[in-house]
Amino acid sequence: MEEAVKQHILALREELHQHNYRYYVLSAPIISDHEFDLKMNELQKMEEANPDLYDANSPTQRVGSDINNTFNQMQHRYPMLSLANTYSEGEIRDFYERVKRGLNENFDVVCELKYDGTSISLLYENGALSRAVTRGDGIQGDDVTENIRTIRTIPLKLVGDDFPASFEVRGEILMPWHVFDALNKEREKQEEPLFANPRNATSGTIKLQNSSIVATRKLDAYFYYLMGENLPTDNHFDNLQKLKYWGFKVSEAVKKCATLEEIAAYINYWDTERKNLPVATDGIVLKVNSLHQQRNLGFTAKSPRWAIAYKYQAERAVTTLRSVSYQVGRTGTVTPVANLDPVLLSGTTVKRASLHNADIIEELDLHIDDKVFVEKGGEIIPKIVGVDLDARAAGQGEKVMFVRECPECGAQLLRIEGEAAHYCPNETECPPQLKGRIEHFVSRRAMNIDGLGSETIDLLYRIGMLKDIADLYDLRWEELAKLERLGERSAKNLLAEIEKSKQTPFERLLFGLGIRFVGETVAKKIARNMKNLELIQQATEDDLLQIDEVGVRIAQSLIAYFEKEQNRMLIERLKAAGLQLSLGQESLSGQTDRLQGKTFVISGTFTRHSRDEYKTLIEQHGGKNSGSVSKKTDYLLAGENMGPAKLEKAQSLEIKIISEDDLLEMIGNDLR
Ligand code: IVH
C-alpha cells in the first residue's frame, strides 16, 4: 500500500513537471489551468500526509516558504567571467579578425541576445537542481537556491537521460517588463521606493529573504552556457539545443553565423526587433561555436578571447535645461533634479532627469539653457549624459551651482567626508524629513498602519496635528472626524489601525524608528540580540559590535540616535502609549544564546529537520551560518552524503564535526 502511494506521488510530480514545462517554457499547455490546479492540490495533500517523502524539487515547492533565508557564500566551480564590451561594428570586425588569426582555420560564430538581468549559475546533479549561486565577485557568490526554485521556467527535474551526472548552466534571471510595470505601480501605491529598471528589480527580488514573496514576482530565466565534463557535444550551438531539450528556456534568437556579413545583419535586425521582446536586452553576444576552438583561444585575465558583447547605444534625445530643483528625502539627503523642455524619448515624454549629486553637475559643467543629451539606458528615470557645448553662446545661462542651503528649511547643507551626497542636518524641523520619518514609520514593513498616505500625513502636518511619530498616538477622533479629507468613517478606521499598531512586534518598531543604516534585517538582529529598547539605549559601541551584521557605521549611528534628548523623549512617549518596546514571547520562545559567537557550516541532508530549519535554529540560538569551511568555522554540521571536499577541509583545519543530534543537544532540544 505504502509503495503504491509513493509511486503515485512520484508519478504526479513527474506529470506536473511536464505540464509546468509545457505551460511556462513552451507556452503550449495540453491541460486546462483548472485540471492543473486539481492535480497540484492532490499532490499537495498527499505530500502533507506523507512528510517522509519530502522532496525540495517537488512542483509543490514552487510557492516558496516564509522561513528566513540566509545566503551562504559559495565558491563557483568555474569562475563567472564577464565579457569584453564593444559599441561599434568596427570592433566586432577586429574581434572577428583576431579569432581568425588565432585559429587559422574555419570557424562559426553563435550570435545571441544579451539579456539585461542578473546572471546565475545553476548546478544540476543527477538531473535535479541542486544549487543556484549568484555571480558575486565572479569567484564566489550567494547561494540563492530556495528563491530560484520558485521560478517556474527553471526546471527542477530534467527531461531525458543524456545529461551529464553533474554540470553547471549559466543564464540570466529576468523580470518581464509587464511584471516590472505592475510591481512599480503597486509600490507607488504603497509609497515604497520604485525600482529604476527590471535589472535592479530582479537582483532585489532574488536577494529577498522570504522565498514566498519571490514566488509572487513572476521572474523568468534564459540560459546561454553549459559547463562541465562529459558535455553532450563539442559545440556551443548544439549544447544549447540540448539544454532546450532537457527543459531549459533557451532564446529563440540564437543563430549560427559563418561570415561577418551575417553577424552584421543579425546586429541590425535585433536593434529594432528586440524592443518587441517581453524582457530587457542591451546588446548581443558573439561566441565561437566550437568548444575545441574556444579552448584554443583561451582567456585573458578577465574574459574569454572567444566571446565578445556588442552593446546597443541607449536611445538619446537633445533638449534644453530650464532649471534645477532639489528634493529632500527622509534622511535629509538632497537630490538634484533637472527640469527640461519636454522631449520624446523611447516612446515617452521626458520632462525631468536625475542629476544624482554635486560632483556630476560639476563634471558636466551644466549651465541653465544648455542643450543637453538625455539617455534612458534601461532606466525609467532618464539621465543627462552630456552637454552640447557648441550650442552654448558666449555668456549664455548661469552656471548650475549646487545649493548650499536646504531648499525646504534653509539650514546649511553638510557633506560627509568621502560621500557624494549633501544632506540637511536639521532633522528636528525640516518638513520633508519629519513627514518622511512618519511615512516610513507607518509603512507596511514597519508599523503597517493602513489609511495614512503621504497626502494625509501632509495635511495633518500642516495643521499641526502630526509632527512626529508619537503624535500618532495622541490623535483624537473628534478632531480627525472634522477633517474634510477623512470624514467620520476614515477617521474611525485610521484610529483602529493606530490602535492595532501598538501590538506590532518590537523588531518592526525598531526598524520603523528610521535610524540611519538600520534596515529591516539589521533591526531584527539587534532586537533578537538585545531583547528590549532599554538595553539598546544603554549599549556601548562594543556591545553593539558583538551583534552579527552590526559594524562601526551602524553602531555609531545607533549611539548618536539615542544620545539625542529629543529621541529619548520620543521613546518615552511611545512607551507611555503602550507600544512593544521589547521582544514578544513569540520571538523569545525557543531563543537562547547557547551558540553565541559560534560559526557553523551545514553540509549534507538530515532526517530530523531540513537544512533551512537548522539554519534558523542556529540563528535563534545566537550562532552564525556560513557557506564554506574556513579557519573561522567552529563546527561542521554533517549530514548524510555530505561533500567530501568540505569534510576533508574541516578535518585538515581540525574543525569539530558534529551530527544533527549533537547540535540539538547543544541547544537543549529534547530528542525524544
Ligand atoms: S556568456 C564566459 N551570453 O552578460 C561567458 N552572457 O559581461 C559568459 N549576459 O555576466 C557569459 N546575455 O550576465 C553570455 N547570451 C549571453 C548573455 C550574457 C546576458 C550577461 C551575463 C554576463 C554578462 C557578460
PDB file of N, CA, C and O and ligand atoms in Angstrom, residues 82-83 112-115 119 172 224 285 287 304 306, ligand 1:
ATOM      1  N   SER A  82      33.262  37.976 -16.987  1.00  0.00           N
ATOM      2  CA  SER A  82      32.387  38.854 -17.762  1.00  0.00           C
ATOM      3  C   SER A  82      32.931  38.903 -19.184  1.00  0.00           C
ATOM      4  O   SER A  82      33.960  38.307 -19.488  1.00  0.00           O
ATOM      5  N   LEU A  83      32.228  39.603 -20.037  1.00  0.00           N
ATOM      6  CA  LEU A  83      32.623  39.671 -21.443  1.00  0.00           C
ATOM      7  C   LEU A  83      33.212  41.034 -21.746  1.00  0.00           C
ATOM      8  O   LEU A  83      32.833  42.029 -21.132  1.00  0.00           O
ATOM      9  N   GLU A 112      23.873  35.709 -30.109  1.00  0.00           N
ATOM     10  CA  GLU A 112      22.777  35.601 -29.139  1.00  0.00           C
ATOM     11  C   GLU A 112      22.395  36.984 -28.652  1.00  0.00           C
ATOM     12  O   GLU A 112      23.205  37.905 -28.750  1.00  0.00           O
ATOM     13  N   LEU A 113      21.216  37.086 -28.071  1.00  0.00           N
ATOM     14  CA  LEU A 113      20.857  38.363 -27.448  1.00  0.00           C
ATOM     15  C   LEU A 113      21.576  38.470 -26.107  1.00  0.00           C
ATOM     16  O   LEU A 113      21.826  37.459 -25.450  1.00  0.00           O
ATOM     17  N   LYS A 114      21.887  39.692 -25.727  1.00  0.00           N
ATOM     18  CA  LYS A 114      22.472  39.909 -24.409  1.00  0.00           C
ATOM     19  C   LYS A 114      21.341  40.333 -23.480  1.00  0.00           C
ATOM     20  O   LYS A 114      20.797  41.436 -23.612  1.00  0.00           O
ATOM     21  N   TYR A 115      20.962  39.437 -22.599  1.00  0.00           N
ATOM     22  CA  TYR A 115      19.845  39.709 -21.698  1.00  0.00           C
ATOM     23  C   TYR A 115      20.301  40.583 -20.546  1.00  0.00           C
ATOM     24  O   TYR A 115      21.389  40.382 -19.997  1.00  0.00           O
ATOM     25  N   SER A 119      22.906  37.612 -13.574  1.00  0.00           N
ATOM     26  CA  SER A 119      23.377  36.295 -14.015  1.00  0.00           C
ATOM     27  C   SER A 119      23.357  35.298 -12.864  1.00  0.00           C
ATOM     28  O   SER A 119      23.487  35.654 -11.689  1.00  0.00           O
ATOM     29  N   GLU A 172      20.519  34.009 -17.291  1.00  0.00           N
ATOM     30  CA  GLU A 172      20.136  35.328 -16.809  1.00  0.00           C
ATOM     31  C   GLU A 172      18.728  35.257 -16.216  1.00  0.00           C
ATOM     32  O   GLU A 172      17.820  34.743 -16.862  1.00  0.00           O
ATOM     33  N   TYR A 224      22.284  30.314 -21.364  1.00  0.00           N
ATOM     34  CA  TYR A 224      23.132  30.540 -22.524  1.00  0.00           C
ATOM     35  C   TYR A 224      24.511  29.903 -22.463  1.00  0.00           C
ATOM     36  O   TYR A 224      25.317  30.140 -23.339  1.00  0.00           O
ATOM     37  N   VAL A 285      25.598  38.998 -27.975  1.00  0.00           N
ATOM     38  CA  VAL A 285      26.842  38.332 -27.576  1.00  0.00           C
ATOM     39  C   VAL A 285      27.273  37.422 -28.719  1.00  0.00           C
ATOM     40  O   VAL A 285      26.448  36.720 -29.299  1.00  0.00           O
ATOM     41  N   LYS A 287      29.819  34.291 -29.786  1.00  0.00           N
ATOM     42  CA  LYS A 287      30.663  33.236 -29.198  1.00  0.00           C
ATOM     43  C   LYS A 287      31.153  32.313 -30.303  1.00  0.00           C
ATOM     44  O   LYS A 287      30.356  31.895 -31.155  1.00  0.00           O
ATOM     45  N   PRO A 304      36.791  35.724 -21.717  1.00  0.00           N
ATOM     46  CA  PRO A 304      37.221  34.778 -22.748  1.00  0.00           C
ATOM     47  C   PRO A 304      37.636  35.497 -24.028  1.00  0.00           C
ATOM     48  O   PRO A 304      37.033  36.519 -24.380  1.00  0.00           O
ATOM     49  N   TRP A 306      37.232  34.074 -26.817  1.00  0.00           N
ATOM     50  CA  TRP A 306      36.356  33.512 -27.852  1.00  0.00           C
ATOM     51  C   TRP A 306      34.951  34.121 -27.862  1.00  0.00           C
ATOM     52  O   TRP A 306      34.067  33.648 -28.556  1.00  0.00           O
TER      53      TRP A 306
HETATM   54  S1  IVH B   1      28.011  34.493 -21.929  1.00  0.00           S
HETATM   55  C1  IVH B   1      32.066  33.304 -20.468  1.00  0.00           C
HETATM   56  N1  IVH B   1      25.717  35.060 -23.097  1.00  0.00           N
HETATM   57  O1  IVH B   1      26.401  39.477 -19.765  1.00  0.00           O
HETATM   58  C2  IVH B   1      30.710  33.586 -20.976  1.00  0.00           C
HETATM   59  N2  IVH B   1      26.364  36.333 -21.189  1.00  0.00           N
HETATM   60  O2  IVH B   1      29.535  40.511 -19.238  1.00  0.00           O
HETATM   61  C3  IVH B   1      29.913  34.349 -20.039  1.00  0.00           C
HETATM   62  N3  IVH B   1      24.702  38.010 -20.487  1.00  0.00           N
HETATM   63  O3  IVH B   1      27.659  38.248 -16.765  1.00  0.00           O
HETATM   64  C4  IVH B   1      28.666  34.933 -20.407  1.00  0.00           C
HETATM   65  N4  IVH B   1      23.225  37.574 -22.058  1.00  0.00           N
HETATM   66  O4  IVH B   1      25.183  38.126 -17.087  1.00  0.00           O
HETATM   67  C5  IVH B   1      26.576  35.365 -22.094  1.00  0.00           C
HETATM   68  N5  IVH B   1      23.695  35.431 -24.181  1.00  0.00           N
HETATM   69  C6  IVH B   1      24.541  35.725 -23.194  1.00  0.00           C
HETATM   70  C7  IVH B   1      24.267  36.737 -22.252  1.00  0.00           C
HETATM   71  C8  IVH B   1      25.217  37.025 -21.257  1.00  0.00           C
HETATM   72  C9  IVH B   1      23.498  38.318 -20.996  1.00  0.00           C
HETATM   73  C10 IVH B   1      25.332  38.707 -19.332  1.00  0.00           C
HETATM   74  C11 IVH B   1      25.862  37.795 -18.257  1.00  0.00           C
HETATM   75  C12 IVH B   1      27.313  38.129 -18.100  1.00  0.00           C
HETATM   76  C13 IVH B   1      27.423  39.441 -18.827  1.00  0.00           C
HETATM   77  C14 IVH B   1      28.736  39.471 -19.591  1.00  0.00           C
END
